[in-house]
CSV table of C-alpha atoms in Angstrom, one decimal:
chain,number,residue,atom,x,y,z
A,1,VAL,CA,105.9,75.6,31.1
A,2,CYS,CA,106.0,73.9,27.8
A,3,SER,CA,109.1,74.2,25.6
A,4,SER,CA,106.9,75.0,22.7
A,5,ASP,CA,105.3,77.9,24.6
A,6,LEU,CA,107.2,80.6,22.7
A,7,ALA,CA,105.0,83.4,24.1
A,8,TRP,CA,106.0,82.5,27.7
A,9,PHE,CA,109.7,82.6,26.8
A,10,GLN,CA,109.3,85.9,25.0
A,11,ALA,CA,107.4,87.3,28.0
A,12,VAL,CA,110.3,86.3,30.3
A,13,LEU,CA,112.8,88.0,28.1
A,14,GLU,CA,110.7,91.2,27.9
A,15,ARG,CA,110.3,91.3,31.6
A,16,TYR,CA,114.0,90.9,32.1
A,17,ALA,CA,114.8,93.6,29.5
A,18,GLY,CA,112.3,95.9,31.3
A,19,PHE,CA,114.5,96.0,34.4
A,20,GLY,CA,117.1,98.0,32.4
A,21,GLY,CA,120.8,98.0,33.5
A,22,LYS,CA,121.7,94.9,35.5
A,23,ALA,CA,124.9,96.1,37.3
A,24,SER,CA,125.2,94.1,40.4
A,25,GLY,CA,123.4,95.6,43.4
A,26,GLY,CA,121.8,98.3,41.2
A,27,PRO,CA,118.1,98.9,40.8
A,28,GLY,CA,117.7,96.6,37.8
A,29,ASP,CA,119.5,93.7,39.4
A,30,THR,CA,117.7,94.1,42.7
A,31,ALA,CA,114.3,94.3,41.0
A,32,CYS,CA,115.1,91.2,38.9
A,33,GLY,CA,116.0,89.3,42.0
A,34,ALA,CA,112.8,90.2,43.7
A,35,TRP,CA,110.8,89.2,40.7
A,36,LEU,CA,112.4,85.8,40.5
A,37,GLU,CA,112.0,85.4,44.3
A,38,ALA,CA,108.2,85.9,43.9
A,39,GLU,CA,108.0,83.5,40.9
A,40,LEU,CA,109.8,80.7,42.7
A,41,ALA,CA,108.0,81.2,46.0
A,42,GLY,CA,104.8,80.8,44.0
A,43,LEU,CA,106.0,77.4,42.9
A,44,GLY,CA,106.6,76.3,46.4
A,45,TYR,CA,110.3,76.9,46.7
A,46,GLY,CA,111.6,78.3,50.0
A,47,CYS,CA,113.6,81.4,49.1
A,48,GLU,CA,116.7,82.9,50.8
A,49,ARG,CA,118.7,86.0,49.9
A,50,GLN,CA,122.5,85.5,50.4
A,51,ALA,CA,123.8,89.1,51.0
A,52,PHE,CA,127.3,90.3,50.1
A,53,GLU,CA,129.0,93.5,48.9
A,54,VAL,CA,130.0,94.5,45.4
A,55,PRO,CA,131.9,97.5,43.9
A,56,TYR,CA,129.8,100.0,42.0
A,57,ALA,CA,130.1,103.3,40.1
A,58,GLU,CA,127.3,105.8,39.4
A,59,VAL,CA,128.7,107.7,36.3
A,60,ARG,CA,127.8,111.3,35.8
A,61,THR,CA,130.1,112.1,32.8
A,62,ALA,CA,132.5,110.0,30.9
A,63,THR,CA,134.1,111.5,27.8
A,64,LEU,CA,137.4,111.7,25.8
A,65,THR,CA,138.0,115.0,24.0
A,66,VAL,CA,140.7,116.0,21.5
A,67,GLY,CA,140.3,119.3,19.7
A,68,ALA,CA,136.8,119.3,18.1
A,69,HIS,CA,136.4,115.5,18.6
A,70,GLN,CA,134.6,114.2,21.7
A,71,ALA,CA,133.3,110.7,22.3
A,72,THR,CA,131.5,109.1,25.2
A,73,VAL,CA,133.6,106.4,26.9
A,74,PHE,CA,132.7,103.6,29.3
A,75,PRO,CA,134.6,103.9,32.7
A,76,GLN,CA,136.1,100.5,33.2
A,77,ALA,CA,135.7,98.9,36.6
A,78,LEU,CA,137.0,99.2,39.2
A,79,VAL,CA,136.3,102.8,38.4
A,80,ILE,CA,139.0,105.4,39.3
A,81,PRO,CA,137.4,108.8,38.8
A,82,THR,CA,139.3,111.8,37.4
A,83,GLY,CA,137.0,114.3,39.0
A,84,PRO,CA,134.6,116.6,37.2
A,85,GLY,CA,137.3,118.6,35.5
A,86,GLY,CA,139.0,115.5,34.1
A,87,LEU,CA,142.6,114.8,33.3
A,88,SER,CA,144.3,116.8,30.6
A,89,ALA,CA,147.5,115.3,29.1
A,90,PRO,CA,149.0,114.3,25.7
A,91,LEU,CA,147.2,111.3,24.1
A,92,ARG,CA,149.8,108.8,22.9
A,93,LEU,CA,149.6,105.3,21.4
A,94,ALA,CA,150.7,102.7,23.8
A,95,SER,CA,152.2,100.7,21.0
A,96,SER,CA,154.7,103.4,20.1
A,97,ASP,CA,158.2,103.3,21.5
A,98,GLY,CA,159.4,105.4,24.4
A,99,GLY,CA,158.0,106.6,27.6
A,100,LEU,CA,154.4,107.6,28.4
A,101,ASP,CA,155.2,109.8,31.3
A,102,GLY,CA,152.0,111.7,32.3
A,103,ALA,CA,150.2,110.7,29.1
A,104,ILE,CA,146.8,109.2,28.4
A,105,ALA,CA,147.8,105.9,26.8
A,106,LEU,CA,145.6,104.8,23.9
A,107,ILE,CA,145.6,101.0,23.7
A,108,VAL,CA,144.1,99.6,20.5
A,109,LEU,CA,143.3,95.9,21.1
A,110,PRO,CA,143.3,93.3,18.3
A,111,PHE,CA,140.0,92.0,17.0
A,112,ARG,CA,138.1,89.5,19.1
A,113,ARG,CA,135.0,89.1,21.3
A,114,TRP,CA,136.4,90.6,24.5
A,115,VAL,CA,135.3,89.5,27.9
A,116,SER,CA,137.6,90.3,30.8
A,117,LEU,CA,140.3,92.7,32.0
A,118,ALA,CA,142.2,89.6,33.1
A,119,GLU,CA,142.7,88.4,29.5
A,120,PRO,CA,146.5,88.5,28.9
A,121,ALA,CA,146.3,90.9,25.9
A,122,VAL,CA,144.4,93.4,28.0
A,123,SER,CA,146.2,93.0,31.3
A,124,ARG,CA,149.7,93.0,29.8
A,125,ALA,CA,149.0,96.1,27.7
A,126,LEU,CA,147.7,98.0,30.7
A,127,THR,CA,150.6,96.9,32.9
A,128,ASP,CA,153.1,98.0,30.3
A,129,ALA,CA,151.4,101.4,29.8
A,130,PHE,CA,151.3,102.2,33.5
A,131,SER,CA,154.9,100.9,34.0
A,132,ARG,CA,156.0,103.4,31.4
A,133,GLY,CA,154.4,106.3,33.3
A,134,ALA,CA,150.9,106.7,31.8
A,135,ALA,CA,148.5,108.7,34.0
A,136,ALA,CA,145.4,107.0,32.5
A,137,ALA,CA,144.6,104.5,29.8
A,138,VAL,CA,141.9,104.3,27.1
A,139,LEU,CA,141.2,100.8,25.6
A,140,VAL,CA,139.7,100.4,22.1
A,141,THR,CA,137.9,97.1,22.3
A,142,THR,CA,138.1,96.1,18.6
A,143,GLY,CA,135.3,93.6,18.0
A,144,PRO,CA,132.4,92.5,15.8
A,145,THR,CA,130.0,95.4,16.5
A,146,GLY,CA,132.1,98.5,16.7
A,147,GLU,CA,130.7,99.2,20.2
A,148,ALA,CA,132.6,99.7,23.5
A,149,VAL,CA,132.9,96.4,25.3
A,150,ALA,CA,132.8,96.5,29.1
A,151,LEU,CA,135.2,94.0,30.7
A,152,ASN,CA,134.7,91.8,33.7
A,153,VAL,CA,137.1,92.4,36.5
A,154,SER,CA,138.0,91.0,39.9
A,155,ALA,CA,136.5,92.7,42.9
A,156,THR,CA,139.4,91.8,45.1
A,157,ALA,CA,142.6,91.7,43.0
A,158,PRO,CA,144.7,94.9,43.2
A,159,GLY,CA,143.8,97.2,40.4
A,160,PHE,CA,146.0,99.8,38.5
A,161,GLY,CA,144.9,102.7,40.7
A,162,LYS,CA,144.6,105.0,37.7
A,163,PRO,CA,141.6,105.8,35.4
A,164,VAL,CA,140.9,103.3,32.7
A,165,ALA,CA,138.1,103.8,30.1
A,166,VAL,CA,136.8,102.0,27.0
A,167,LEU,CA,136.4,103.8,23.7
A,168,ALA,CA,134.1,102.3,21.0
A,169,PRO,CA,136.1,101.2,17.9
A,170,LYS,CA,133.5,103.1,15.7
A,171,ASP,CA,134.5,106.3,17.4
A,172,ALA,CA,138.3,105.7,17.6
A,173,GLU,CA,139.7,106.9,14.3
A,174,PRO,CA,140.2,110.6,15.1
A,175,PHE,CA,141.7,109.7,18.5
A,176,VAL,CA,144.1,107.2,17.0
A,177,ALA,CA,145.2,109.9,14.5
A,178,ALA,CA,145.6,112.4,17.4
A,179,ALA,CA,147.5,109.9,19.5
A,180,ARG,CA,150.1,109.3,16.7
A,181,GLN,CA,150.9,113.0,17.0
A,182,GLY,CA,150.7,113.2,20.8
A,183,GLN,CA,148.0,115.9,20.7
A,184,GLY,CA,146.5,117.2,24.0
A,185,ALA,CA,143.4,115.4,25.2
A,186,THR,CA,141.0,115.5,28.2
A,187,LEU,CA,139.6,112.4,29.8
A,188,ILE,CA,136.7,112.9,32.1
A,189,VAL,CA,135.5,110.1,34.4
A,190,ASP,CA,133.2,111.9,36.8
A,191,ALA,CA,131.6,109.2,39.0
A,192,ALA,CA,130.6,108.3,42.5
A,193,SER,CA,132.2,104.9,43.4
A,194,GLY,CA,132.3,102.6,46.3
A,195,ARG,CA,130.6,99.4,47.5
A,196,ARG,CA,127.0,98.5,47.9
A,197,PRO,CA,124.9,95.4,48.9
A,198,ALA,CA,123.9,92.7,46.4
A,199,PHE,CA,122.4,89.3,46.9
A,200,ASN,CA,122.2,85.8,45.4
A,201,LEU,CA,118.7,84.3,45.3
A,202,ILE,CA,118.7,80.8,46.6
A,203,ALA,CA,115.4,78.9,46.1
A,204,ARG,CA,115.1,75.4,47.5
A,205,LEU,CA,112.4,72.7,47.2
A,206,ASP,CA,113.2,70.1,49.8
A,207,ARG,CA,111.7,66.7,49.0
A,208,GLY,CA,113.4,64.8,51.8
A,209,ALA,CA,115.8,63.2,49.3
A,210,PRO,CA,119.4,62.3,50.2
A,211,LYS,CA,120.8,64.5,47.4
A,212,THR,CA,120.1,67.8,45.7
A,213,LEU,CA,120.1,68.9,42.1
A,214,ILE,CA,121.6,72.4,41.9
A,215,VAL,CA,120.8,74.7,38.9
A,216,THR,CA,122.6,78.0,38.8
A,217,THR,CA,122.6,81.1,36.5
A,218,PRO,CA,123.9,84.6,36.8
A,219,ARG,CA,121.4,87.5,36.6
A,220,SER,CA,123.7,90.5,36.7
A,221,GLY,CA,126.0,92.0,34.1
A,222,TRP,CA,127.1,95.1,32.2
A,223,HIS,CA,124.4,97.1,30.6
A,224,SER,CA,121.0,95.5,30.1
A,225,CYS,CA,122.6,92.1,28.9
A,226,VAL,CA,119.3,90.8,27.6
A,227,ALA,CA,120.7,88.0,25.4
A,228,GLU,CA,123.9,87.4,27.5
A,229,ARG,CA,122.0,86.9,30.7
A,230,GLY,CA,118.3,86.9,29.8
A,231,SER,CA,118.4,83.9,27.6
A,232,GLY,CA,120.0,81.7,30.3
A,233,LEU,CA,117.7,83.1,32.9
A,234,ALA,CA,114.6,82.1,30.8
A,235,VAL,CA,116.0,78.6,30.5
A,236,TRP,CA,116.7,78.5,34.3
A,237,LEU,CA,113.2,79.7,35.1
A,238,SER,CA,111.5,77.2,32.8
A,239,LEU,CA,113.5,74.4,34.5
A,240,ALA,CA,112.4,75.7,37.9
A,241,HIS,CA,108.8,75.3,36.7
A,242,GLY,CA,109.2,72.0,35.0
A,243,LEU,CA,111.2,70.2,37.8
A,244,ALA,CA,108.9,71.5,40.5
A,245,ALA,CA,106.0,69.7,38.8
A,246,ALA,CA,108.0,66.6,37.7
A,247,ALA,CA,109.1,65.4,41.2
A,248,PRO,CA,112.4,63.9,40.0
A,249,GLY,CA,113.4,62.3,43.2
A,250,VAL,CA,116.0,64.9,44.3
A,251,ASN,CA,115.8,68.1,46.3
A,252,LEU,CA,116.0,71.1,44.0
A,253,GLU,CA,118.1,74.2,44.6
A,254,PHE,CA,117.8,77.0,42.0
A,255,VAL,CA,120.3,79.9,42.4
A,256,ALA,CA,120.3,83.2,40.5
A,257,THR,CA,123.6,84.9,41.4
A,258,SER,CA,124.6,88.5,41.3
A,259,GLY,CA,128.1,89.9,41.0
A,260,HIS,CA,129.0,87.9,37.9
A,261,GLU,CA,130.8,90.8,36.2
A,262,TYR,CA,133.2,90.8,39.1
A,263,ILE,CA,134.7,87.5,38.0
A,264,TYR,CA,131.9,85.3,39.3
A,265,LEU,CA,131.8,87.0,42.8
A,266,GLY,CA,128.3,85.8,43.6
A,267,GLY,CA,128.9,82.3,42.4
A,268,GLU,CA,132.0,82.1,44.6
A,269,GLN,CA,130.0,83.3,47.6
A,270,TYR,CA,127.3,80.7,47.0
A,271,LEU,CA,129.9,77.9,46.5
A,272,GLU,CA,131.8,78.8,49.6
A,273,HIS,CA,129.1,79.5,52.0
A,274,ARG,CA,125.7,78.0,51.0
A,275,ALA,CA,126.0,75.2,48.4
A,276,PRO,CA,125.3,71.6,49.6
A,277,ARG,CA,128.5,69.5,49.9
A,278,PRO,CA,129.6,67.5,46.9
A,279,SER,CA,128.6,64.3,48.6
A,280,ALA,CA,125.0,65.7,49.1
A,281,THR,CA,124.7,66.9,45.5
A,282,ARG,CA,123.2,64.7,42.8
A,283,MET,CA,124.3,67.0,39.9
A,284,TRP,CA,125.2,70.6,39.3
A,285,VAL,CA,123.8,72.4,36.2
A,286,HIS,CA,125.1,75.8,35.3
A,287,ILE,CA,123.5,77.9,32.6
A,288,GLY,CA,125.8,80.7,31.6
A,289,ALA,CA,126.2,83.5,29.1
A,290,SER,CA,124.6,83.7,25.7
A,291,ALA,CA,122.6,80.5,25.9
A,292,ALA,CA,120.4,81.5,23.0
A,293,ALA,CA,121.6,84.8,21.4
A,294,ARG,CA,120.8,85.9,17.9
A,295,ASP,CA,123.3,85.5,15.1
A,296,TRP,CA,124.0,88.2,12.6
A,297,HIS,CA,125.2,88.6,9.0
A,298,GLU,CA,128.1,91.0,8.5
A,299,PHE,CA,127.7,93.1,5.4
A,300,GLY,CA,130.3,95.9,4.7
A,301,GLY,CA,130.5,96.9,8.4
A,302,ARG,CA,126.8,96.5,9.0
A,303,LEU,CA,125.1,93.7,11.0
A,304,ARG,CA,121.8,92.2,9.8
A,305,PRO,CA,119.8,90.0,12.2
A,306,LEU,CA,119.3,86.3,11.4
A,307,PRO,CA,116.5,84.1,12.7
A,308,SER,CA,119.1,81.6,14.0
A,309,ALA,CA,121.2,81.5,17.1
A,310,ASP,CA,124.9,82.5,17.4
A,311,PRO,CA,126.9,79.3,17.5
A,312,GLN,CA,129.6,80.8,19.7
A,313,ARG,CA,128.3,79.0,22.7
A,314,VAL,CA,129.9,76.1,24.4
A,315,LEU,CA,128.6,73.1,26.4
A,316,THR,CA,130.6,71.0,28.8
A,317,ALA,CA,129.8,67.9,30.9
A,318,THR,CA,131.6,65.5,33.2
A,319,PRO,CA,132.2,62.0,31.9
A,320,GLU,CA,129.3,60.4,33.8
A,321,VAL,CA,126.7,62.3,31.8
A,322,ILE,CA,128.5,63.5,28.6
A,323,ASP,CA,126.8,61.0,26.3
A,324,ALA,CA,123.3,61.9,27.6
A,325,VAL,CA,124.1,65.6,27.2
A,326,ARG,CA,125.3,65.0,23.6
A,327,ALA,CA,122.2,63.2,22.7
A,328,ALA,CA,119.9,65.8,24.2
A,329,PHE,CA,121.6,68.7,22.4
A,330,GLN,CA,122.0,67.0,19.0
A,331,GLY,CA,121.4,69.5,16.2
A,332,ILE,CA,121.6,72.7,18.4
A,333,SER,CA,124.3,74.9,16.8
A,334,GLY,CA,127.4,75.3,18.9
A,335,LEU,CA,126.0,73.2,21.8
A,336,GLU,CA,125.9,69.9,20.0
A,337,ALA,CA,129.8,69.6,20.3
A,338,VAL,CA,129.8,68.8,24.1
A,339,TYR,CA,133.3,69.0,25.6
A,340,PRO,CA,134.6,67.4,28.8
A,341,ALA,CA,134.0,69.6,31.8
A,342,ASP,CA,137.6,70.2,32.7
A,343,ARG,CA,139.9,73.3,33.2
A,344,ALA,CA,140.7,73.3,29.5
A,345,HIS,CA,137.1,73.4,28.3
A,346,ALA,CA,134.8,74.6,31.1
A,347,GLY,CA,134.0,78.3,31.4
A,348,GLY,CA,132.3,80.7,33.8
A,349,GLU,CA,131.3,79.7,37.3
A,350,LEU,CA,131.5,76.0,36.4
A,351,VAL,CA,135.4,76.1,36.6
A,352,ASN,CA,135.2,76.7,40.4
A,353,VAL,CA,132.4,74.1,40.7
A,354,ILE,CA,134.3,71.2,39.2
A,355,GLU,CA,137.5,72.2,41.0
A,356,ALA,CA,135.5,71.9,44.2
A,357,GLY,CA,134.7,68.3,43.4
A,358,TYR,CA,131.1,68.5,42.2
A,359,ALA,CA,130.2,65.7,39.7
A,360,PRO,CA,128.2,65.0,37.6
A,361,ALA,CA,128.1,68.6,36.3
A,362,ILE,CA,126.9,70.3,33.1
A,363,GLY,CA,127.9,73.9,32.2
A,364,GLN,CA,127.2,76.2,29.3
A,365,TYR,CA,128.8,79.6,28.4
A,366,GLY,CA,129.3,81.8,25.3
A,367,GLY,CA,129.8,85.2,23.9
A,368,HIS,CA,127.6,86.7,21.2
A,369,ARG,CA,128.4,89.6,19.0
A,370,TYR,CA,126.8,92.3,21.2
A,371,PHE,CA,128.2,90.7,24.4
A,372,HIS,CA,129.0,93.2,27.1
A,373,THR,CA,127.9,96.2,25.0
A,374,ALA,CA,125.0,98.6,25.4
A,375,GLY,CA,123.5,97.1,22.2
A,376,ASP,CA,122.7,93.8,24.0
A,377,ASP,CA,118.9,94.4,24.0
A,378,LEU,CA,115.8,92.6,22.8
A,379,ARG,CA,117.0,92.7,19.2
A,380,CYS,CA,119.6,90.1,20.2
A,381,VAL,CA,117.3,87.3,21.5
A,382,SER,CA,113.8,85.9,21.1
A,383,GLY,CA,111.6,83.2,22.7
A,384,ASP,CA,111.9,80.9,19.7
A,385,LEU,CA,115.7,80.9,20.1
A,386,VAL,CA,115.5,80.1,23.8
A,387,ALA,CA,112.8,77.3,23.6
A,388,PRO,CA,114.9,74.5,22.0
A,389,VAL,CA,117.8,75.1,24.4
A,390,ALA,CA,115.4,74.9,27.4
A,391,ALA,CA,114.0,71.6,26.0
A,392,ALA,CA,117.4,70.2,25.5
A,393,PHE,CA,118.5,71.1,29.1
A,394,ARG,CA,115.3,69.4,30.4
A,395,ALA,CA,116.0,66.3,28.4
A,396,ALA,CA,119.7,66.2,29.5
A,397,ILE,CA,118.7,66.5,33.1
A,398,ALA,CA,116.1,63.8,32.9
A,399,ALA,CA,118.5,61.4,31.2
A,400,ALA,CA,121.3,62.2,33.6
A,401,LEU,CA,119.1,61.7,36.7
A,402,THR,CA,118.0,58.3,35.5
């Protein structure tokens, strides 16, 4: 694969998009893993599926209704169904004074690019609403697109045990007005939920070297996540091709994890049970979210696509390789400011990697405008945005290994 082969990168993105929703363990995620397995096996990698379980919810109906107004909502994992008939109760603003006994609490979050249920602004608001007696909560994820933003959540931490749903900011106005008056509302989250199998793909090319280069990327996520996950996956796959042909003097281990939306569940499973020891690892490279997502102009509440990449992406590296990484990514918006890979700067799965003692290490993460929304489709990424990032990763790895 050549970094200038834009058609190849575009084809990878279109193949990834074609799998549809990428919820961990679902049909799209499973099919994507099987495709990557065949690709890497064809390059000579020995492939293994590391199995584990993830939560899931198959949603039949999810709506919020007040009077004549009805909006589709996104049931926030871990999903607590209301049943087909839903929950009928007064809708009240959580920001108002007083109790919320038996109410559906409407929580309007401040503007930002939201990522996780564990973010303090979210977790504190939910904890407060349920401590004041709310029977359910609806989050308005105020952000740059007006779309509902699905939030990552721990698969193991105790949840709230009550229904939580996400309402798109573009649909929120009549519900905010109704909540100010405490009008009656019905929240329906009709879903089958439980646990199902998922797997990490581990592809290894053993060259008999004393140490291994590990390259990881998540492949699962909320909705179709074409720019969030697909751009990094295209970089990852191009590196698998290039390094297999380059014979860099290390063993190669390429890992495409599932369960990312459950706070890095698949990454933790790989790190704990399958990853080579730090002493046997030459370097760990993690390609995370929004590696090459499209940027957009904002005009009067409308978004217009730009031919350039969203600079809200971050690159980190450990001290041994940070200069080489900076040189390789010079001129690539957002990624040219390489930060030390420490707890203050690292993001995504790399946090656990560096805390486990792996070094050298390189890690990238980011959050584009349509991050975690149903609108993260092929409009949000293209092969020409991915190609320079792949070339820079290839150059950084080559420099770091020598």
